[in-house]
JSON list of C-alpha atoms and ligand atoms in Angstrom, two decimals:
[
{"chain": "A", "resi": 1, "resn": "MET", "atom": "CA", "xyz": [15.07, 3.41, -23.41]},
{"chain": "A", "resi": 2, "resn": "ILE", "atom": "CA", "xyz": [12.51, 0.73, -22.67]},
{"chain": "A", "resi": 3, "resn": "GLN", "atom": "CA", "xyz": [10.94, 1.18, -19.29]},
{"chain": "A", "resi": 4, "resn": "ARG", "atom": "CA", "xyz": [10.27, -2.03, -17.48]},
{"chain": "A", "resi": 5, "resn": "MET", "atom": "CA", "xyz": [6.90, -2.18, -15.78]},
{"chain": "A", "resi": 6, "resn": "ASN", "atom": "CA", "xyz": [8.25, -2.73, -12.30]},
{"chain": "A", "resi": 7, "resn": "GLU", "atom": "CA", "xyz": [10.77, 0.08, -12.42]},
{"chain": "A", "resi": 8, "resn": "LYS", "atom": "CA", "xyz": [9.66, 3.12, -10.55]},
{"chain": "A", "resi": 9, "resn": "GLN", "atom": "CA", "xyz": [10.35, 6.49, -12.09]},
{"chain": "A", "resi": 10, "resn": "ILE", "atom": "CA", "xyz": [12.15, 8.98, -9.88]},
{"chain": "A", "resi": 11, "resn": "LEU", "atom": "CA", "xyz": [12.53, 12.66, -10.67]},
{"chain": "A", "resi": 12, "resn": "ILE", "atom": "CA", "xyz": [15.64, 14.21, -9.16]},
{"chain": "A", "resi": 13, "resn": "VAL", "atom": "CA", "xyz": [15.31, 17.98, -8.86]},
{"chain": "A", "resi": 14, "resn": "GLU", "atom": "CA", "xyz": [18.82, 19.22, -8.13]},
{"chain": "A", "resi": 15, "resn": "ASP", "atom": "CA", "xyz": [20.78, 22.17, -9.48]},
{"chain": "A", "resi": 16, "resn": "GLU", "atom": "CA", "xyz": [24.23, 20.75, -8.72]},
{"chain": "A", "resi": 17, "resn": "PRO", "atom": "CA", "xyz": [24.88, 18.49, -11.73]},
{"chain": "A", "resi": 18, "resn": "SER", "atom": "CA", "xyz": [27.54, 16.40, -10.00]},
{"chain": "A", "resi": 19, "resn": "LEU", "atom": "CA", "xyz": [25.33, 15.68, -7.01]},
{"chain": "A", "resi": 20, "resn": "ALA", "atom": "CA", "xyz": [22.38, 14.91, -9.29]},
{"chain": "A", "resi": 21, "resn": "GLU", "atom": "CA", "xyz": [24.59, 12.53, -11.23]},
{"chain": "A", "resi": 22, "resn": "VAL", "atom": "CA", "xyz": [25.85, 10.60, -8.21]},
{"chain": "A", "resi": 23, "resn": "THR", "atom": "CA", "xyz": [22.38, 10.39, -6.68]},
{"chain": "A", "resi": 24, "resn": "GLY", "atom": "CA", "xyz": [20.98, 9.23, -9.99]},
{"chain": "A", "resi": 25, "resn": "LEU", "atom": "CA", "xyz": [23.66, 6.59, -10.34]},
{"chain": "A", "resi": 26, "resn": "TYR", "atom": "CA", "xyz": [22.85, 5.03, -6.98]},
{"chain": "A", "resi": 27, "resn": "LEU", "atom": "CA", "xyz": [19.12, 5.09, -7.63]},
{"chain": "A", "resi": 28, "resn": "LYS", "atom": "CA", "xyz": [19.60, 3.48, -11.03]},
{"chain": "A", "resi": 29, "resn": "ARG", "atom": "CA", "xyz": [21.72, 0.77, -9.46]},
{"chain": "A", "resi": 30, "resn": "ALA", "atom": "CA", "xyz": [18.92, 0.23, -6.96]},
{"chain": "A", "resi": 31, "resn": "GLY", "atom": "CA", "xyz": [16.58, -0.47, -9.89]},
{"chain": "A", "resi": 32, "resn": "PHE", "atom": "CA", "xyz": [14.86, 2.89, -10.37]},
{"chain": "A", "resi": 33, "resn": "GLN", "atom": "CA", "xyz": [14.34, 4.83, -13.57]},
{"chain": "A", "resi": 34, "resn": "VAL", "atom": "CA", "xyz": [15.84, 8.27, -13.15]},
{"chain": "A", "resi": 35, "resn": "GLN", "atom": "CA", "xyz": [14.96, 11.62, -14.64]},
{"chain": "A", "resi": 36, "resn": "PHE", "atom": "CA", "xyz": [16.60, 14.97, -13.87]},
{"chain": "A", "resi": 37, "resn": "ALA", "atom": "CA", "xyz": [15.49, 18.56, -13.55]},
{"chain": "A", "resi": 38, "resn": "TYR", "atom": "CA", "xyz": [18.17, 21.19, -12.86]},
{"chain": "A", "resi": 39, "resn": "ASP", "atom": "CA", "xyz": [15.96, 24.06, -11.80]},
{"chain": "A", "resi": 40, "resn": "GLY", "atom": "CA", "xyz": [12.46, 24.62, -10.47]},
{"chain": "A", "resi": 41, "resn": "LYS", "atom": "CA", "xyz": [10.98, 25.71, -13.77]},
{"chain": "A", "resi": 42, "resn": "GLN", "atom": "CA", "xyz": [12.25, 22.66, -15.59]},
{"chain": "A", "resi": 43, "resn": "ALA", "atom": "CA", "xyz": [10.91, 20.45, -12.81]},
{"chain": "A", "resi": 44, "resn": "MET", "atom": "CA", "xyz": [7.49, 22.06, -13.06]},
{"chain": "A", "resi": 45, "resn": "ALA", "atom": "CA", "xyz": [7.43, 21.55, -16.83]},
{"chain": "A", "resi": 46, "resn": "ILE", "atom": "CA", "xyz": [8.23, 17.85, -16.37]},
{"chain": "A", "resi": 47, "resn": "LEU", "atom": "CA", "xyz": [5.69, 17.41, -13.58]},
{"chain": "A", "resi": 48, "resn": "GLU", "atom": "CA", "xyz": [2.98, 19.12, -15.58]},
{"chain": "A", "resi": 49, "resn": "LYS", "atom": "CA", "xyz": [3.36, 16.47, -18.26]},
{"chain": "A", "resi": 50, "resn": "GLN", "atom": "CA", "xyz": [3.68, 13.45, -16.03]},
{"chain": "A", "resi": 51, "resn": "ILE", "atom": "CA", "xyz": [3.87, 12.75, -12.32]},
{"chain": "A", "resi": 52, "resn": "PRO", "atom": "CA", "xyz": [6.64, 10.25, -11.57]},
{"chain": "A", "resi": 53, "resn": "ASP", "atom": "CA", "xyz": [6.52, 7.62, -8.81]},
{"chain": "A", "resi": 54, "resn": "PHE", "atom": "CA", "xyz": [8.88, 9.55, -6.58]},
{"chain": "A", "resi": 55, "resn": "VAL", "atom": "CA", "xyz": [10.48, 12.99, -6.33]},
{"chain": "A", "resi": 56, "resn": "ILE", "atom": "CA", "xyz": [13.80, 13.95, -4.76]},
{"chain": "A", "resi": 57, "resn": "MET", "atom": "CA", "xyz": [13.51, 17.70, -4.23]},
{"chain": "A", "resi": 58, "resn": "ASP", "atom": "CA", "xyz": [16.38, 20.03, -3.44]},
{"chain": "A", "resi": 59, "resn": "ILE", "atom": "CA", "xyz": [15.20, 23.11, -1.55]},
{"chain": "A", "resi": 60, "resn": "MET", "atom": "CA", "xyz": [17.60, 25.75, -2.85]},
{"chain": "A", "resi": 61, "resn": "LEU", "atom": "CA", "xyz": [16.88, 25.87, -6.56]},
{"chain": "A", "resi": 62, "resn": "PRO", "atom": "CA", "xyz": [17.09, 28.53, -9.27]},
{"chain": "A", "resi": 63, "resn": "GLU", "atom": "CA", "xyz": [13.84, 29.87, -10.76]},
{"chain": "A", "resi": 64, "resn": "ILE", "atom": "CA", "xyz": [11.38, 28.24, -8.36]},
{"chain": "A", "resi": 65, "resn": "ASP", "atom": "CA", "xyz": [12.54, 26.99, -4.96]},
{"chain": "A", "resi": 66, "resn": "GLY", "atom": "CA", "xyz": [11.90, 23.48, -3.72]},
{"chain": "A", "resi": 67, "resn": "ILE", "atom": "CA", "xyz": [9.43, 24.51, -1.03]},
{"chain": "A", "resi": 68, "resn": "SER", "atom": "CA", "xyz": [7.13, 26.38, -3.43]},
{"chain": "A", "resi": 69, "resn": "LEU", "atom": "CA", "xyz": [7.46, 23.57, -5.92]},
{"chain": "A", "resi": 70, "resn": "THR", "atom": "CA", "xyz": [6.55, 20.96, -3.31]},
{"chain": "A", "resi": 71, "resn": "ARG", "atom": "CA", "xyz": [3.46, 22.94, -2.29]},
{"chain": "A", "resi": 72, "resn": "TRP", "atom": "CA", "xyz": [2.46, 23.27, -5.92]},
{"chain": "A", "resi": 73, "resn": "LEU", "atom": "CA", "xyz": [2.99, 19.57, -6.46]},
{"chain": "A", "resi": 74, "resn": "ARG", "atom": "CA", "xyz": [1.08, 18.58, -3.32]},
{"chain": "A", "resi": 75, "resn": "ASP", "atom": "CA", "xyz": [-2.00, 20.34, -4.65]},
{"chain": "A", "resi": 76, "resn": "ARG", "atom": "CA", "xyz": [-1.88, 18.01, -7.62]},
{"chain": "A", "resi": 77, "resn": "SER", "atom": "CA", "xyz": [-0.55, 14.72, -6.41]},
{"chain": "A", "resi": 78, "resn": "ASP", "atom": "CA", "xyz": [0.24, 12.42, -3.50]},
{"chain": "A", "resi": 79, "resn": "VAL", "atom": "CA", "xyz": [3.54, 11.40, -5.08]},
{"chain": "A", "resi": 80, "resn": "PRO", "atom": "CA", "xyz": [6.11, 10.68, -2.35]},
{"chain": "A", "resi": 81, "resn": "ILE", "atom": "CA", "xyz": [8.68, 13.44, -1.95]},
{"chain": "A", "resi": 82, "resn": "ILE", "atom": "CA", "xyz": [12.01, 13.48, -0.15]},
{"chain": "A", "resi": 83, "resn": "MET", "atom": "CA", "xyz": [13.39, 16.97, 0.37]},
{"chain": "A", "resi": 84, "resn": "VAL", "atom": "CA", "xyz": [17.08, 17.69, 0.26]},
{"chain": "A", "resi": 85, "resn": "THR", "atom": "CA", "xyz": [18.23, 20.51, 2.43]},
{"chain": "A", "resi": 86, "resn": "ALA", "atom": "CA", "xyz": [21.63, 22.18, 2.61]},
{"chain": "A", "resi": 87, "resn": "ARG", "atom": "CA", "xyz": [21.45, 23.13, 6.25]},
{"chain": "A", "resi": 88, "resn": "ARG", "atom": "CA", "xyz": [20.19, 21.38, 9.33]},
{"chain": "A", "resi": 89, "resn": "GLU", "atom": "CA", "xyz": [18.49, 24.63, 10.44]},
{"chain": "A", "resi": 90, "resn": "GLU", "atom": "CA", "xyz": [16.27, 24.51, 7.39]},
{"chain": "A", "resi": 91, "resn": "VAL", "atom": "CA", "xyz": [14.72, 21.31, 8.64]},
{"chain": "A", "resi": 92, "resn": "ASP", "atom": "CA", "xyz": [12.78, 23.06, 11.41]},
{"chain": "A", "resi": 93, "resn": "ARG", "atom": "CA", "xyz": [11.55, 25.60, 8.93]},
{"chain": "A", "resi": 94, "resn": "ILE", "atom": "CA", "xyz": [10.45, 22.88, 6.56]},
{"chain": "A", "resi": 95, "resn": "SER", "atom": "CA", "xyz": [8.57, 20.85, 9.11]},
{"chain": "A", "resi": 96, "resn": "GLY", "atom": "CA", "xyz": [7.05, 24.09, 10.42]},
{"chain": "A", "resi": 97, "resn": "LEU", "atom": "CA", "xyz": [5.78, 24.78, 6.94]},
{"chain": "A", "resi": 98, "resn": "GLU", "atom": "CA", "xyz": [4.21, 21.36, 6.75]},
{"chain": "A", "resi": 99, "resn": "MET", "atom": "CA", "xyz": [4.47, 21.39, 3.05]},
{"chain": "A", "resi": 100, "resn": "GLY", "atom": "CA", "xyz": [3.91, 17.72, 2.70]},
{"chain": "A", "resi": 101, "resn": "ALA", "atom": "CA", "xyz": [7.27, 16.05, 2.11]},
{"chain": "A", "resi": 102, "resn": "ASP", "atom": "CA", "xyz": [7.48, 12.45, 3.24]},
{"chain": "A", "resi": 103, "resn": "ASP", "atom": "CA", "xyz": [11.04, 12.66, 4.48]},
{"chain": "A", "resi": 104, "resn": "TYR", "atom": "CA", "xyz": [14.16, 14.80, 4.14]},
{"chain": "A", "resi": 105, "resn": "VAL", "atom": "CA", "xyz": [17.91, 14.40, 3.97]},
{"chain": "A", "resi": 106, "resn": "VAL", "atom": "CA", "xyz": [20.53, 16.96, 4.92]},
{"chain": "A", "resi": 107, "resn": "LYS", "atom": "CA", "xyz": [23.52, 17.68, 2.68]},
{"chain": "A", "resi": 108, "resn": "PRO", "atom": "CA", "xyz": [26.06, 16.21, 2.57]},
{"chain": "A", "resi": 109, "resn": "PHE", "atom": "CA", "xyz": [24.28, 12.85, 2.58]},
{"chain": "A", "resi": 110, "resn": "SER", "atom": "CA", "xyz": [25.48, 9.47, 1.43]},
{"chain": "A", "resi": 111, "resn": "PRO", "atom": "CA", "xyz": [23.69, 8.35, -1.73]},
{"chain": "A", "resi": 112, "resn": "GLN", "atom": "CA", "xyz": [23.21, 4.94, -0.13]},
{"chain": "A", "resi": 113, "resn": "GLU", "atom": "CA", "xyz": [21.37, 6.63, 2.74]},
{"chain": "A", "resi": 114, "resn": "LEU", "atom": "CA", "xyz": [19.10, 8.36, 0.27]},
{"chain": "A", "resi": 115, "resn": "VAL", "atom": "CA", "xyz": [18.33, 5.07, -1.46]},
{"chain": "A", "resi": 116, "resn": "SER", "atom": "CA", "xyz": [17.41, 3.54, 1.90]},
{"chain": "A", "resi": 117, "resn": "ARG", "atom": "CA", "xyz": [15.13, 6.49, 2.67]},
{"chain": "A", "resi": 118, "resn": "VAL", "atom": "CA", "xyz": [13.42, 6.17, -0.69]},
{"chain": "A", "resi": 119, "resn": "ARG", "atom": "CA", "xyz": [12.83, 2.49, -0.06]},
{"chain": "A", "resi": 120, "resn": "ALA", "atom": "CA", "xyz": [11.55, 3.14, 3.44]},
{"chain": "A", "resi": 121, "resn": "VAL", "atom": "CA", "xyz": [9.02, 5.70, 2.17]},
{"chain": "A", "resi": 122, "resn": "LEU", "atom": "CA", "xyz": [7.85, 3.28, -0.53]},
{"chain": "A", "resi": 123, "resn": "ARG", "atom": "CA", "xyz": [7.53, 0.46, 2.01]},
{"chain": "A", "resi": 124, "resn": "ARG", "atom": "CA", "xyz": [5.50, 2.68, 4.31]},
{"chain": "A", "resi": 125, "resn": "MET", "atom": "CA", "xyz": [3.20, 3.65, 1.45]},
{"chain": "A", "resi": 126, "resn": "GLY", "atom": "CA", "xyz": [2.82, 0.02, 0.46]},
{"chain": "A", "resi": 127, "resn": "ARG", "atom": "CA", "xyz": [1.80, -0.83, 4.01]},
{"chain": "A", "resi": 128, "resn": "ASP", "atom": "CA", "xyz": [-0.71, 2.02, 4.12]},
{"chain": "A", "resi": 129, "resn": "GLN", "atom": "CA", "xyz": [-2.22, 0.79, 0.88]},
{"chain": "A", "resi": 130, "resn": "ALA", "atom": "CA", "xyz": [-2.36, -2.78, 2.12]},
{"chain": "A", "resi": 131, "resn": "GLU", "atom": "CA", "xyz": [-4.05, -1.53, 5.28]},
{"chain": "A", "resi": 132, "resn": "ALA", "atom": "CA", "xyz": [-6.63, 0.44, 3.31]},
{"chain": "A", "resi": 133, "resn": "GLU", "atom": "CA", "xyz": [-7.15, -2.62, 1.15]},
{"chain": "A", "resi": 134, "resn": "SER", "atom": "CA", "xyz": [-7.59, -4.86, 4.20]},
{"chain": "A", "resi": 135, "resn": "GLU", "atom": "CA", "xyz": [-10.38, -2.58, 5.42]},
{"chain": "A", "resi": 136, "resn": "ARG", "atom": "CA", "xyz": [-12.28, -2.75, 2.18]},
{"chain": "A", "resi": 137, "resn": "ALA", "atom": "CA", "xyz": [-16.01, -3.44, 2.42]},
{"chain": "A", "resi": 138, "resn": "LEU", "atom": "CA", "xyz": [-17.25, -6.25, 0.20]},
{"chain": "A", "resi": 139, "resn": "SER", "atom": "CA", "xyz": [-20.54, -6.38, -1.55]},
{"chain": "A", "resi": 140, "resn": "PHE", "atom": "CA", "xyz": [-21.88, -9.30, -3.55]},
{"chain": "A", "resi": 141, "resn": "GLU", "atom": "CA", "xyz": [-25.26, -10.03, -5.00]},
{"chain": "A", "resi": 142, "resn": "SER", "atom": "CA", "xyz": [-26.86, -11.20, -1.78]},
{"chain": "A", "resi": 143, "resn": "ILE", "atom": "CA", "xyz": [-24.09, -10.78, 0.81]},
{"chain": "A", "resi": 144, "resn": "SER", "atom": "CA", "xyz": [-22.30, -7.69, 2.02]},
{"chain": "A", "resi": 145, "resn": "ILE", "atom": "CA", "xyz": [-19.47, -7.58, 4.53]},
{"chain": "A", "resi": 146, "resn": "ASP", "atom": "CA", "xyz": [-18.17, -4.42, 6.15]},
{"chain": "A", "resi": 147, "resn": "PRO", "atom": "CA", "xyz": [-14.95, -4.89, 8.14]},
{"chain": "A", "resi": 148, "resn": "ARG", "atom": "CA", "xyz": [-15.17, -1.47, 9.79]},
{"chain": "A", "resi": 149, "resn": "THR", "atom": "CA", "xyz": [-18.52, -2.09, 11.43]},
{"chain": "A", "resi": 150, "resn": "ARG", "atom": "CA", "xyz": [-18.16, -5.90, 11.24]},
{"chain": "A", "resi": 151, "resn": "VAL", "atom": "CA", "xyz": [-21.70, -6.06, 9.96]},
{"chain": "A", "resi": 152, "resn": "VAL", "atom": "CA", "xyz": [-22.69, -8.81, 7.56]},
{"chain": "A", "resi": 153, "resn": "THR", "atom": "CA", "xyz": [-25.96, -8.72, 5.71]},
{"chain": "A", "resi": 154, "resn": "VAL", "atom": "CA", "xyz": [-27.54, -11.52, 3.72]},
{"chain": "A", "resi": 155, "resn": "LYS", "atom": "CA", "xyz": [-30.36, -10.41, 1.44]},
{"chain": "A", "resi": 156, "resn": "GLU", "atom": "CA", "xyz": [-30.39, -7.14, 3.33]},
{"chain": "A", "resi": 157, "resn": "SER", "atom": "CA", "xyz": [-30.92, -8.59, 6.77]},
{"chain": "A", "resi": 158, "resn": "VAL", "atom": "CA", "xyz": [-28.14, -8.38, 9.32]},
{"chain": "A", "resi": 159, "resn": "VAL", "atom": "CA", "xyz": [-26.58, -11.67, 10.32]},
{"chain": "A", "resi": 160, "resn": "ASP", "atom": "CA", "xyz": [-25.10, -12.16, 13.76]},
{"chain": "A", "resi": 161, "resn": "LEU", "atom": "CA", "xyz": [-21.61, -13.65, 13.51]},
{"chain": "A", "resi": 162, "resn": "THR", "atom": "CA", "xyz": [-19.01, -14.40, 16.16]},
{"chain": "A", "resi": 163, "resn": "ALA", "atom": "CA", "xyz": [-15.63, -12.69, 15.79]},
{"chain": "A", "resi": 164, "resn": "LYS", "atom": "CA", "xyz": [-13.97, -15.78, 14.28]},
{"chain": "A", "resi": 165, "resn": "GLU", "atom": "CA", "xyz": [-16.87, -16.51, 11.99]},
{"chain": "A", "resi": 166, "resn": "PHE", "atom": "CA", "xyz": [-16.64, -12.97, 10.72]},
{"chain": "A", "resi": 167, "resn": "ASP", "atom": "CA", "xyz": [-12.87, -13.13, 10.26]},
{"chain": "A", "resi": 168, "resn": "MET", "atom": "CA", "xyz": [-13.09, -16.37, 8.35]},
{"chain": "A", "resi": 169, "resn": "LEU", "atom": "CA", "xyz": [-15.90, -15.22, 6.10]},
{"chain": "A", "resi": 170, "resn": "TYR", "atom": "CA", "xyz": [-14.13, -11.94, 5.40]},
{"chain": "A", "resi": 171, "resn": "LEU", "atom": "CA", "xyz": [-10.87, -13.69, 4.58]},
{"chain": "A", "resi": 172, "resn": "LEU", "atom": "CA", "xyz": [-12.54, -16.13, 2.18]},
{"chain": "A", "resi": 173, "resn": "ALA", "atom": "CA", "xyz": [-14.78, -13.50, 0.60]},
{"chain": "A", "resi": 174, "resn": "ARG", "atom": "CA", "xyz": [-11.88, -11.14, 0.02]},
{"chain": "A", "resi": 175, "resn": "HIS", "atom": "CA", "xyz": [-10.38, -13.76, -2.27]},
{"chain": "A", "resi": 176, "resn": "PRO", "atom": "CA", "xyz": [-13.34, -15.24, -4.15]},
{"chain": "A", "resi": 177, "resn": "LYS", "atom": "CA", "xyz": [-12.65, -18.66, -5.72]},
{"chain": "A", "resi": 178, "resn": "GLN", "atom": "CA", "xyz": [-9.32, -18.94, -3.95]},
{"chain": "A", "resi": 179, "resn": "VAL", "atom": "CA", "xyz": [-9.05, -22.19, -2.02]},
{"chain": "A", "resi": 180, "resn": "PHE", "atom": "CA", "xyz": [-7.80, -21.97, 1.55]},
{"chain": "A", "resi": 181, "resn": "THR", "atom": "CA", "xyz": [-6.59, -25.09, 3.32]},
{"chain": "A", "resi": 182, "resn": "ARG", "atom": "CA", "xyz": [-7.60, -25.77, 6.89]},
{"chain": "A", "resi": 183, "resn": "ASP", "atom": "CA", "xyz": [-4.07, -24.92, 8.00]},
{"chain": "A", "resi": 184, "resn": "GLN", "atom": "CA", "xyz": [-4.14, -21.62, 6.15]},
{"chain": "A", "resi": 185, "resn": "LEU", "atom": "CA", "xyz": [-7.44, -20.72, 7.78]},
{"chain": "A", "resi": 186, "resn": "LEU", "atom": "CA", "xyz": [-6.12, -21.68, 11.21]},
{"chain": "A", "resi": 187, "resn": "GLU", "atom": "CA", "xyz": [-3.03, -19.59, 10.58]},
{"chain": "A", "resi": 188, "resn": "ARG", "atom": "CA", "xyz": [-4.83, -16.53, 9.25]},
{"chain": "A", "resi": 189, "resn": "VAL", "atom": "CA", "xyz": [-7.94, -16.53, 11.44]},
{"chain": "A", "resi": 190, "resn": "TRP", "atom": "CA", "xyz": [-6.66, -18.06, 14.68]},
{"chain": "A", "resi": 191, "resn": "GLY", "atom": "CA", "xyz": [-3.08, -16.84, 14.29]},
{"chain": "A", "resi": 192, "resn": "GLY", "atom": "CA", "xyz": [-1.78, -20.40, 14.17]},
{"chain": "A", "resi": 193, "resn": "ALA", "atom": "CA", "xyz": [-2.37, -20.96, 17.87]},
{"chain": "A", "resi": 194, "resn": "GLU", "atom": "CA", "xyz": [-1.24, -24.53, 18.53]},
{"chain": "A", "resi": 195, "resn": "TYR", "atom": "CA", "xyz": [-3.95, -25.51, 20.96]},
{"chain": "A", "resi": 196, "resn": "ILE", "atom": "CA", "xyz": [-6.68, -24.98, 18.37]},
{"chain": "A", "resi": 197, "resn": "ASP", "atom": "CA", "xyz": [-8.25, -28.21, 17.18]},
{"chain": "A", "resi": 198, "resn": "PRO", "atom": "CA", "xyz": [-8.14, -28.42, 13.36]},
{"chain": "A", "resi": 199, "resn": "GLY", "atom": "CA", "xyz": [-11.78, -29.51, 13.57]},
{"chain": "A", "resi": 200, "resn": "THR", "atom": "CA", "xyz": [-12.51, -25.93, 14.68]},
{"chain": "A", "resi": 201, "resn": "VAL", "atom": "CA", "xyz": [-12.45, -24.82, 11.06]},
{"chain": "A", "resi": 202, "resn": "THR", "atom": "CA", "xyz": [-15.05, -27.42, 10.09]},
{"chain": "A", "resi": 203, "resn": "VAL", "atom": "CA", "xyz": [-17.28, -26.34, 12.96]},
{"chain": "A", "resi": 204, "resn": "HIS", "atom": "CA", "xyz": [-17.01, -22.68, 12.00]},
{"chain": "A", "resi": 205, "resn": "VAL", "atom": "CA", "xyz": [-17.73, -23.40, 8.36]},
{"chain": "A", "resi": 206, "resn": "ARG", "atom": "CA", "xyz": [-20.84, -25.33, 9.36]},
{"chain": "A", "resi": 207, "resn": "ARG", "atom": "CA", "xyz": [-22.09, -22.51, 11.59]},
{"chain": "A", "resi": 208, "resn": "LEU", "atom": "CA", "xyz": [-21.35, -19.91, 8.95]},
{"chain": "A", "resi": 209, "resn": "ARG", "atom": "CA", "xyz": [-23.32, -21.89, 6.42]},
{"chain": "A", "resi": 210, "resn": "GLU", "atom": "CA", "xyz": [-26.28, -22.04, 8.76]},
{"chain": "A", "resi": 211, "resn": "LYS", "atom": "CA", "xyz": [-26.14, -18.27, 9.02]},
{"chain": "A", "resi": 212, "resn": "ILE", "atom": "CA", "xyz": [-25.47, -17.18, 5.45]},
{"chain": "A", "resi": 213, "resn": "GLU", "atom": "CA", "xyz": [-26.72, -19.96, 3.18]},
{"chain": "A", "resi": 214, "resn": "THR", "atom": "CA", "xyz": [-30.34, -20.31, 2.11]},
{"chain": "A", "resi": 215, "resn": "ASP", "atom": "CA", "xyz": [-29.92, -24.08, 2.23]},
{"chain": "A", "resi": 216, "resn": "PRO", "atom": "CA", "xyz": [-26.92, -24.95, 4.44]},
{"chain": "A", "resi": 217, "resn": "SER", "atom": "CA", "xyz": [-26.87, -28.52, 3.12]},
{"chain": "A", "resi": 218, "resn": "LYS", "atom": "CA", "xyz": [-26.44, -27.21, -0.42]},
{"chain": "A", "resi": 219, "resn": "PRO", "atom": "CA", "xyz": [-24.12, -24.23, 0.09]},
{"chain": "A", "resi": 220, "resn": "LYS", "atom": "CA", "xyz": [-23.75, -21.75, -2.74]},
{"chain": "A", "resi": 221, "resn": "HIS", "atom": "CA", "xyz": [-21.20, -19.40, -1.20]},
{"chain": "A", "resi": 222, "resn": "LEU", "atom": "CA", "xyz": [-19.08, -21.30, 1.27]},
{"chain": "A", "resi": 223, "resn": "LEU", "atom": "CA", "xyz": [-17.92, -24.28, -0.70]},
{"chain": "A", "resi": 224, "resn": "THR", "atom": "CA", "xyz": [-15.90, -27.32, 0.28]},
{"chain": "A", "resi": 225, "resn": "VAL", "atom": "CA", "xyz": [-13.11, -28.25, -2.07]},
{"chain": "A", "resi": 226, "resn": "TRP", "atom": "CA", "xyz": [-12.74, -31.93, -1.25]},
{"chain": "A", "resi": 227, "resn": "GLY", "atom": "CA", "xyz": [-9.36, -32.95, 0.08]},
{"chain": "A", "resi": 228, "resn": "VAL", "atom": "CA", "xyz": [-8.11, -29.35, -0.01]},
{"chain": "A", "resi": 229, "resn": "GLY", "atom": "CA", "xyz": [-10.14, -26.85, 1.96]},
{"chain": "A", "resi": 230, "resn": "TYR", "atom": "CA", "xyz": [-12.72, -24.14, 1.42]},
{"chain": "A", "resi": 231, "resn": "LYS", "atom": "CA", "xyz": [-13.49, -21.30, -0.90]},
{"chain": "A", "resi": 232, "resn": "PHE", "atom": "CA", "xyz": [-15.98, -18.49, -1.29]},
{"chain": "A", "resi": 233, "resn": "GLU", "atom": "CA", "xyz": [-18.14, -18.04, -4.37]},
{"chain": "A", "resi": 234, "resn": "ALA", "atom": "CA", "xyz": [-20.06, -14.82, -4.87]},
{"chain": "B", "resi": 301, "resn": "LIG", "atom": "CA1", "xyz": [20.63, 23.53, -4.59]}
]
């Protein structure tokens, strides 16, 4: 079977074949690639070869139980895991063990519910990644920008920027060569507040140039794209 790039691979570890089948069917319909393991040993063998994008892990399994397997897996990977438990009481035990699952469902569960949970975990992870990405420090030949400390240095000396100047520079520099229109900058830096004069952007660009460019009249980093907007060049 050809695996499409955007299809995420899910490993379903479940010793009840009929339940595995139904769960797999719903996940396939939701656009996931599905793989099965029917006991803990088989799951471990699969996971040793390749870590999938997601694991649905039943707790009560022959050979190796789901809790031990999850602990073992957590030592190796951050792959998202949803645990499947047969009894509500187990849930307390699981969370007490803090073995690193991202969520759990209690049997009997609706397959649709499981699909929603999988999606929710993936969304959450996507957000976390985007957040980490949005905090990324940037470093170019002569300019460095650190969003955590909000310190900007040009040729190794610290430049004093206002909050909006910083936000605008960071936004532009995070997407080198990408042109931002005045409206986009107003939206992203000033949150689209209606009372802001569109000329504000021009003023901020001018001040930024005075602070970061060697020759503000011949900018090398903060460039005007005539009739469109502005862009950053490293
Ligand atoms: Ca089971």
